Amino acid sequence: MKRVAILISGGGSNMVSLVDSMAGTHPARPVLVLANNADAGGLAKAQARGIATAVVDHRPFHGDRAAFETALRAAIDPHAPDILCLAGFMRVLTEGFVSAYAGRMLNIHPSLLPKYRGLHTHARALEAGDTEHGCTVHEVTPALDDGPILGQARVAIRSDDTPDTLAARVLEQEHRLYPAVLERFANGDRTRLDLD
Ligand code: GRF
């Protein structure tokens, strides 16, 4: 059984989708949900599901990323995760941290990578006049939003879309894509999944 730690910063809707998918014959189970701030809404959702939680607030480290990541690892490693899932985790991780989990850390990003790395992806797709948008699950490598793509899901952009309405439709696809990719990944299958 693969042990999965999930890192969040906010409401944790992707975390909930992942946690709820790890049941029955699924080869993985959640062992930790960690947030970088104590008021992340996802913490209560994880606790309600009986999952161990931790908070490592990045602010006391005043930009000392290495020190923050040492504290992250001290909170994570006792749970001995086989896989790390970043799910709405809004801190950039350095090569030092990423290399410690090389080949076993996933992230979901709300764009069709390689388009729109970074933030405000929905507004950028709208500004560009794109006809479609979506989300990507990828392996995390030191370069931001850049690792091997493990899966994508697409949504059509509508003429009356705003960043918020588009984000809501993408989020629905995130909740389908991430659990599907995690199950394959936990089974050792890294072939790319493109959801219809
Ligand atoms: C989502 O748009 C996700 O793509 C991004 O963080 C946002 C919030 O995710 N990574 P969640 O509801 O906290 O899972």
PDB file of C-alpha atoms and ligand atoms in Angstrom:
ATOM      1  CA  MET A   1       0.000   0.000   0.000  1.00  0.00           C
ATOM      2  CA  LYS A   2       1.529   3.328  -1.048  1.00  0.00           C
ATOM      3  CA  ARG A   3       1.551   6.097   1.537  1.00  0.00           C
ATOM      4  CA  VAL A   4       0.509   9.544   0.250  1.00  0.00           C
ATOM      5  CA  ALA A   5       1.165  12.946   1.852  1.00  0.00           C
ATOM      6  CA  ILE A   6      -0.818  15.890   0.464  1.00  0.00           C
ATOM      7  CA  LEU A   7       0.314  19.521   0.730  1.00  0.00           C
ATOM      8  CA  ILE A   8      -2.278  22.294   0.640  1.00  0.00           C
ATOM      9  CA  SER A   9      -2.561  26.033   1.210  1.00  0.00           C
ATOM     10  CA  GLY A  10      -6.288  26.681   1.031  1.00  0.00           C
ATOM     11  CA  GLY A  11      -9.682  25.003   0.795  1.00  0.00           C
ATOM     12  CA  GLY A  12      -8.204  21.690  -0.269  1.00  0.00           C
ATOM     13  CA  SER A  13     -10.904  20.639  -2.735  1.00  0.00           C
ATOM     14  CA  ASN A  14      -8.294  18.690  -4.707  1.00  0.00           C
ATOM     15  CA  MET A  15      -7.065  17.093  -1.481  1.00  0.00           C
ATOM     16  CA  VAL A  16     -10.615  15.983  -0.672  1.00  0.00           C
ATOM     17  CA  SER A  17     -11.003  14.454  -4.138  1.00  0.00           C
ATOM     18  CA  LEU A  18      -7.709  12.594  -3.743  1.00  0.00           C
ATOM     19  CA  VAL A  19      -8.489  11.398  -0.202  1.00  0.00           C
ATOM     20  CA  ASP A  20     -11.981  10.220  -1.100  1.00  0.00           C
ATOM     21  CA  SER A  21     -10.611   8.311  -4.111  1.00  0.00           C
ATOM     22  CA  MET A  22      -8.114   6.281  -2.027  1.00  0.00           C
ATOM     23  CA  ALA A  23     -10.447   3.496  -0.935  1.00  0.00           C
ATOM     24  CA  GLY A  24     -11.241  -0.118  -1.712  1.00  0.00           C
ATOM     25  CA  THR A  25      -8.777  -1.648  -4.176  1.00  0.00           C
ATOM     26  CA  HIS A  26      -6.936   1.646  -4.706  1.00  0.00           C
ATOM     27  CA  PRO A  27      -3.229   0.933  -4.075  1.00  0.00           C
ATOM     28  CA  ALA A  28      -2.642   4.078  -1.969  1.00  0.00           C
ATOM     29  CA  ARG A  29      -3.870   5.664   1.253  1.00  0.00           C
ATOM     30  CA  PRO A  30      -3.455   9.197   2.621  1.00  0.00           C
ATOM     31  CA  VAL A  31      -1.130   9.416   5.653  1.00  0.00           C
ATOM     32  CA  LEU A  32      -0.780  13.197   6.081  1.00  0.00           C
ATOM     33  CA  VAL A  33      -2.309  16.487   5.007  1.00  0.00           C
ATOM     34  CA  LEU A  34       0.032  19.439   5.588  1.00  0.00           C
ATOM     35  CA  ALA A  35      -0.748  23.135   5.146  1.00  0.00           C
ATOM     36  CA  ASN A  36       1.568  26.146   5.143  1.00  0.00           C
ATOM     37  CA  ASN A  37      -0.925  28.146   7.171  1.00  0.00           C
ATOM     38  CA  ALA A  38      -3.101  27.258  10.149  1.00  0.00           C
ATOM     39  CA  ASP A  39      -6.289  28.718   8.664  1.00  0.00           C
ATOM     40  CA  ALA A  40      -6.269  26.570   5.520  1.00  0.00           C
ATOM     41  CA  GLY A  41      -9.846  25.314   5.205  1.00  0.00           C
ATOM     42  CA  GLY A  42      -8.646  21.924   4.024  1.00  0.00           C
ATOM     43  CA  LEU A  43      -7.224  21.057   7.454  1.00  0.00           C
ATOM     44  CA  ALA A  44     -10.670  20.622   9.005  1.00  0.00           C
ATOM     45  CA  LYS A  45     -11.786  18.509   6.023  1.00  0.00           C
ATOM     46  CA  ALA A  46      -8.773  16.233   6.479  1.00  0.00           C
ATOM     47  CA  GLN A  47      -9.369  15.956  10.227  1.00  0.00           C
ATOM     48  CA  ALA A  48     -13.020  15.107   9.581  1.00  0.00           C
ATOM     49  CA  ARG A  49     -11.721  12.211   7.477  1.00  0.00           C
ATOM     50  CA  GLY A  50      -9.457  11.000  10.277  1.00  0.00           C
ATOM     51  CA  ILE A  51      -6.235  11.946   8.503  1.00  0.00           C
ATOM     52  CA  ALA A  52      -3.201  13.248  10.396  1.00  0.00           C
ATOM     53  CA  THR A  53      -2.591  16.924   9.714  1.00  0.00           C
ATOM     54  CA  ALA A  54       0.306  19.312  10.216  1.00  0.00           C
ATOM     55  CA  VAL A  55       0.909  23.032   9.781  1.00  0.00           C
ATOM     56  CA  VAL A  56       4.263  24.536   8.871  1.00  0.00           C
ATOM     57  CA  ASP A  57       3.717  28.258   8.517  1.00  0.00           C
ATOM     58  CA  HIS A  58       6.170  29.728   6.014  1.00  0.00           C
ATOM     59  CA  ARG A  59       5.937  33.286   7.372  1.00  0.00           C
ATOM     60  CA  PRO A  60       8.236  32.960  10.445  1.00  0.00           C
ATOM     61  CA  PHE A  61      11.012  31.907   8.048  1.00  0.00           C
ATOM     62  CA  HIS A  62      10.960  35.339   6.378  1.00  0.00           C
ATOM     63  CA  GLY A  63      11.868  34.031   2.933  1.00  0.00           C
ATOM     64  CA  ASP A  64      14.514  31.576   4.131  1.00  0.00           C
ATOM     65  CA  ARG A  65      13.261  28.821   1.854  1.00  0.00           C
ATOM     66  CA  ALA A  66      15.853  26.270   2.953  1.00  0.00           C
ATOM     67  CA  ALA A  67      14.890  26.687   6.620  1.00  0.00           C
ATOM     68  CA  PHE A  68      11.182  26.459   5.790  1.00  0.00           C
ATOM     69  CA  GLU A  69      11.801  23.291   3.781  1.00  0.00           C
ATOM     70  CA  THR A  70      13.821  21.746   6.592  1.00  0.00           C
ATOM     71  CA  ALA A  71      10.776  22.278   8.814  1.00  0.00           C
ATOM     72  CA  LEU A  72       8.534  20.845   6.068  1.00  0.00           C
ATOM     73  CA  ARG A  73      10.612  17.693   5.860  1.00  0.00           C
ATOM     74  CA  ALA A  74      10.671  17.342   9.656  1.00  0.00           C
ATOM     75  CA  ALA A  75       6.862  17.352   9.577  1.00  0.00           C
ATOM     76  CA  ILE A  76       6.532  15.084   6.529  1.00  0.00           C
ATOM     77  CA  ASP A  77       9.250  12.450   6.853  1.00  0.00           C
ATOM     78  CA  PRO A  78       8.000  10.802  10.090  1.00  0.00           C
ATOM     79  CA  HIS A  79       4.938   9.755   8.076  1.00  0.00           C
ATOM     80  CA  ALA A  80       7.230   8.031   5.561  1.00  0.00           C
ATOM     81  CA  PRO A  81       5.257   8.947   2.423  1.00  0.00           C
ATOM     82  CA  ASP A  82       5.949   7.103  -0.820  1.00  0.00           C
ATOM     83  CA  ILE A  83       4.256   9.844  -2.837  1.00  0.00           C
ATOM     84  CA  LEU A  84       3.813  13.582  -2.292  1.00  0.00           C
ATOM     85  CA  CYS A  85       0.850  15.364  -3.890  1.00  0.00           C
ATOM     86  CA  LEU A  86       0.874  19.161  -4.111  1.00  0.00           C
ATOM     87  CA  ALA A  87      -2.780  20.205  -4.235  1.00  0.00           C
ATOM     88  CA  GLY A  88      -3.307  23.940  -4.256  1.00  0.00           C
ATOM     89  CA  PHE A  89       0.035  24.352  -2.466  1.00  0.00           C
ATOM     90  CA  MET A  90       1.109  27.912  -3.128  1.00  0.00           C
ATOM     91  CA  ARG A  91       4.776  27.921  -2.119  1.00  0.00           C
ATOM     92  CA  VAL A  92       7.608  27.518  -4.599  1.00  0.00           C
ATOM     93  CA  LEU A  93       9.867  24.648  -3.558  1.00  0.00           C
ATOM     94  CA  THR A  94      13.615  24.702  -4.131  1.00  0.00           C
ATOM     95  CA  GLU A  95      15.660  22.069  -5.919  1.00  0.00           C
ATOM     96  CA  GLY A  96      16.843  20.824  -2.528  1.00  0.00           C
ATOM     97  CA  PHE A  97      13.354  19.840  -1.456  1.00  0.00           C
ATOM     98  CA  VAL A  98      12.263  18.609  -4.885  1.00  0.00           C
ATOM     99  CA  SER A  99      15.333  16.395  -5.302  1.00  0.00           C
ATOM    100  CA  ALA A 100      14.576  14.701  -1.946  1.00  0.00           C
ATOM    101  CA  TYR A 101      11.291  13.499  -3.481  1.00  0.00           C
ATOM    102  CA  ALA A 102      12.458  13.155  -7.060  1.00  0.00           C
ATOM    103  CA  GLY A 103      10.235  10.903  -9.114  1.00  0.00           C
ATOM    104  CA  ARG A 104       7.529  10.691  -6.462  1.00  0.00           C
ATOM    105  CA  MET A 105       6.045  14.199  -6.220  1.00  0.00           C
ATOM    106  CA  LEU A 106       3.024  15.322  -8.239  1.00  0.00           C
ATOM    107  CA  ASN A 107       1.335  18.672  -8.755  1.00  0.00           C
ATOM    108  CA  ILE A 108      -1.849  19.848 -10.380  1.00  0.00           C
ATOM    109  CA  HIS A 109      -1.713  23.084 -12.318  1.00  0.00           C
ATOM    110  CA  PRO A 110      -4.777  24.878 -13.723  1.00  0.00           C
ATOM    111  CA  SER A 111      -3.654  25.208 -17.340  1.00  0.00           C
ATOM    112  CA  LEU A 112      -2.819  23.046 -20.336  1.00  0.00           C
ATOM    113  CA  LEU A 113       0.944  23.048 -19.742  1.00  0.00           C
ATOM    114  CA  PRO A 114       3.272  24.080 -21.218  1.00  0.00           C
ATOM    115  CA  LYS A 115       0.907  27.030 -21.663  1.00  0.00           C
ATOM    116  CA  TYR A 116       0.513  29.442 -18.739  1.00  0.00           C
ATOM    117  CA  ARG A 117       2.997  28.359 -16.118  1.00  0.00           C
ATOM    118  CA  GLY A 118       2.650  30.386 -12.909  1.00  0.00           C
ATOM    119  CA  LEU A 119      -0.390  32.294 -11.701  1.00  0.00           C
ATOM    120  CA  HIS A 120      -3.645  33.787 -13.050  1.00  0.00           C
ATOM    121  CA  THR A 121      -3.915  31.092 -15.720  1.00  0.00           C
ATOM    122  CA  HIS A 122      -7.646  31.495 -16.385  1.00  0.00           C
ATOM    123  CA  ALA A 123      -7.435  35.266 -16.973  1.00  0.00           C
ATOM    124  CA  ARG A 124      -4.427  34.725 -19.266  1.00  0.00           C
ATOM    125  CA  ALA A 125      -6.253  32.131 -21.353  1.00  0.00           C
ATOM    126  CA  LEU A 126      -9.223  34.474 -21.705  1.00  0.00           C
ATOM    127  CA  GLU A 127      -6.998  37.451 -22.596  1.00  0.00           C
ATOM    128  CA  ALA A 128      -5.275  35.322 -25.229  1.00  0.00           C
ATOM    129  CA  GLY A 129      -8.628  34.485 -26.808  1.00  0.00           C
ATOM    130  CA  ASP A 130      -8.044  30.751 -26.399  1.00  0.00           C
ATOM    131  CA  THR A 131     -10.958  28.465 -27.284  1.00  0.00           C
ATOM    132  CA  GLU A 132      -9.971  25.806 -24.759  1.00  0.00           C
ATOM    133  CA  HIS A 133      -8.294  25.615 -21.359  1.00  0.00           C
ATOM    134  CA  GLY A 134      -7.864  22.953 -18.694  1.00  0.00           C
ATOM    135  CA  CYS A 135      -5.587  21.402 -16.084  1.00  0.00           C
ATOM    136  CA  THR A 136      -2.448  19.334 -15.956  1.00  0.00           C
ATOM    137  CA  VAL A 137      -1.005  16.846 -13.480  1.00  0.00           C
ATOM    138  CA  HIS A 138       2.758  16.634 -13.762  1.00  0.00           C
ATOM    139  CA  GLU A 139       5.748  15.269 -11.909  1.00  0.00           C
ATOM    140  CA  VAL A 140       7.442  18.018  -9.927  1.00  0.00           C
ATOM    141  CA  THR A 141      10.967  18.909 -11.007  1.00  0.00           C
ATOM    142  CA  PRO A 142      13.058  21.891  -9.885  1.00  0.00           C
ATOM    143  CA  ALA A 143      11.765  24.154 -12.694  1.00  0.00           C
ATOM    144  CA  LEU A 144       8.340  25.619 -11.843  1.00  0.00           C
ATOM    145  CA  ASP A 145       5.337  23.880 -13.442  1.00  0.00           C
ATOM    146  CA  ASP A 146       7.656  22.067 -15.818  1.00  0.00           C
ATOM    147  CA  GLY A 147       7.973  18.353 -15.076  1.00  0.00           C
ATOM    148  CA  PRO A 148       6.834  15.374 -17.197  1.00  0.00           C
ATOM    149  CA  ILE A 149       3.101  15.569 -17.884  1.00  0.00           C
ATOM    150  CA  LEU A 150       1.111  12.659 -16.432  1.00  0.00           C
ATOM    151  CA  GLY A 151      -2.355  13.816 -17.446  1.00  0.00           C
ATOM    152  CA  GLN A 152      -4.522  16.593 -18.818  1.00  0.00           C
ATOM    153  CA  ALA A 153      -8.219  17.445 -18.928  1.00  0.00           C
ATOM    154  CA  ARG A 154      -9.744  20.086 -21.197  1.00  0.00           C
ATOM    155  CA  VAL A 155     -12.681  22.484 -21.027  1.00  0.00           C
ATOM    156  CA  ALA A 156     -14.109  24.636 -23.822  1.00  0.00           C
ATOM    157  CA  ILE A 157     -13.912  28.365 -23.194  1.00  0.00           C
ATOM    158  CA  ARG A 158     -17.278  30.071 -23.578  1.00  0.00           C
ATOM    159  CA  SER A 159     -17.731  33.593 -24.947  1.00  0.00           C
ATOM    160  CA  ASP A 160     -19.321  34.758 -21.685  1.00  0.00           C
ATOM    161  CA  ASP A 161     -16.676  33.199 -19.433  1.00  0.00           C
ATOM    162  CA  THR A 162     -15.012  35.209 -16.711  1.00  0.00           C
ATOM    163  CA  PRO A 163     -11.880  34.009 -14.893  1.00  0.00           C
ATOM    164  CA  ASP A 164     -14.139  32.790 -12.091  1.00  0.00           C
ATOM    165  CA  THR A 165     -16.601  30.850 -14.248  1.00  0.00           C
ATOM    166  CA  LEU A 166     -13.741  29.299 -16.204  1.00  0.00           C
ATOM    167  CA  ALA A 167     -11.851  28.436 -13.008  1.00  0.00           C
ATOM    168  CA  ALA A 168     -14.927  26.702 -11.623  1.00  0.00           C
ATOM    169  CA  ARG A 169     -15.231  24.459 -14.684  1.00  0.00           C
ATOM    170  CA  VAL A 170     -11.506  23.703 -14.657  1.00  0.00           C
ATOM    171  CA  LEU A 171     -11.676  22.822 -10.961  1.00  0.00           C
ATOM    172  CA  GLU A 172     -14.369  20.229 -11.716  1.00  0.00           C
ATOM    173  CA  GLN A 173     -11.957  18.607 -14.158  1.00  0.00           C
ATOM    174  CA  GLU A 174      -9.116  18.800 -11.650  1.00  0.00           C
ATOM    175  CA  HIS A 175     -11.229  16.708  -9.277  1.00  0.00           C
ATOM    176  CA  ARG A 176     -11.578  14.043 -11.997  1.00  0.00           C
ATOM    177  CA  LEU A 177      -8.023  14.139 -13.322  1.00  0.00           C
ATOM    178  CA  TYR A 178      -5.895  14.162 -10.184  1.00  0.00           C
ATOM    179  CA  PRO A 179      -7.434  11.015  -8.590  1.00  0.00           C
ATOM    180  CA  ALA A 180      -7.245   9.157 -11.909  1.00  0.00           C
ATOM    181  CA  VAL A 181      -3.578  10.040 -12.366  1.00  0.00           C
ATOM    182  CA  LEU A 182      -2.677   9.261  -8.739  1.00  0.00           C
ATOM    183  CA  GLU A 183      -4.168   5.766  -8.976  1.00  0.00           C
ATOM    184  CA  ARG A 184      -2.158   5.002 -12.107  1.00  0.00           C
ATOM    185  CA  PHE A 185       0.988   6.534 -10.613  1.00  0.00           C
ATOM    186  CA  ALA A 186       0.582   4.475  -7.419  1.00  0.00           C
ATOM    187  CA  ASN A 187       0.343   1.402  -9.660  1.00  0.00           C
ATOM    188  CA  GLY A 188       3.641   2.354 -11.276  1.00  0.00           C
ATOM    189  CA  ASP A 189       1.989   3.496 -14.509  1.00  0.00           C
ATOM    190  CA  ARG A 190       3.367   6.818 -15.761  1.00  0.00           C
ATOM    191  CA  THR A 191       1.725   6.755 -19.179  1.00  0.00           C
ATOM    192  CA  ARG A 192      -0.025  10.017 -19.920  1.00  0.00           C
ATOM    193  CA  LEU A 193      -3.793  10.177 -19.347  1.00  0.00           C
ATOM    194  CA  ASP A 194      -5.876  12.586 -21.429  1.00  0.00           C
ATOM    195  CA  LEU A 195      -9.422  12.751 -20.103  1.00  0.00           C
ATOM    196  CA  ASP A 196     -12.089  13.349 -22.721  1.00  0.00           C
TER     197      ASP A 196
HETATM  198  C1  GRF B   1      -6.890  25.078  -7.886  1.00  0.00           C
HETATM  199  O1  GRF B   1      -7.205  25.958  -8.953  1.00  0.00           O
HETATM  200  C2  GRF B   1      -5.667  24.279  -8.273  1.00  0.00           C
HETATM  201  O2  GRF B   1      -5.528  24.144  -9.672  1.00  0.00           O
HETATM  202  C3  GRF B   1      -4.538  25.115  -7.777  1.00  0.00           C
HETATM  203  O3  GRF B   1      -5.022  25.610  -6.518  1.00  0.00           O
HETATM  204  C4  GRF B   1      -6.424  25.906  -6.685  1.00  0.00           C
HETATM  205  C5  GRF B   1      -7.185  25.609  -5.415  1.00  0.00           C
HETATM  206  O4  GRF B   1      -7.128  24.229  -5.192  1.00  0.00           O
HETATM  207  N1  GRF B   1      -3.350  24.333  -7.675  1.00  0.00           N
HETATM  208  P1  GRF B   1      -7.823  23.526  -3.879  1.00  0.00           P
HETATM  209  O5  GRF B   1      -9.299  23.800  -3.956  1.00  0.00           O
HETATM  210  O6  GRF B   1      -7.211  24.171  -2.643  1.00  0.00           O
HETATM  211  O7  GRF B   1      -7.495  22.084  -4.055  1.00  0.00           O
END
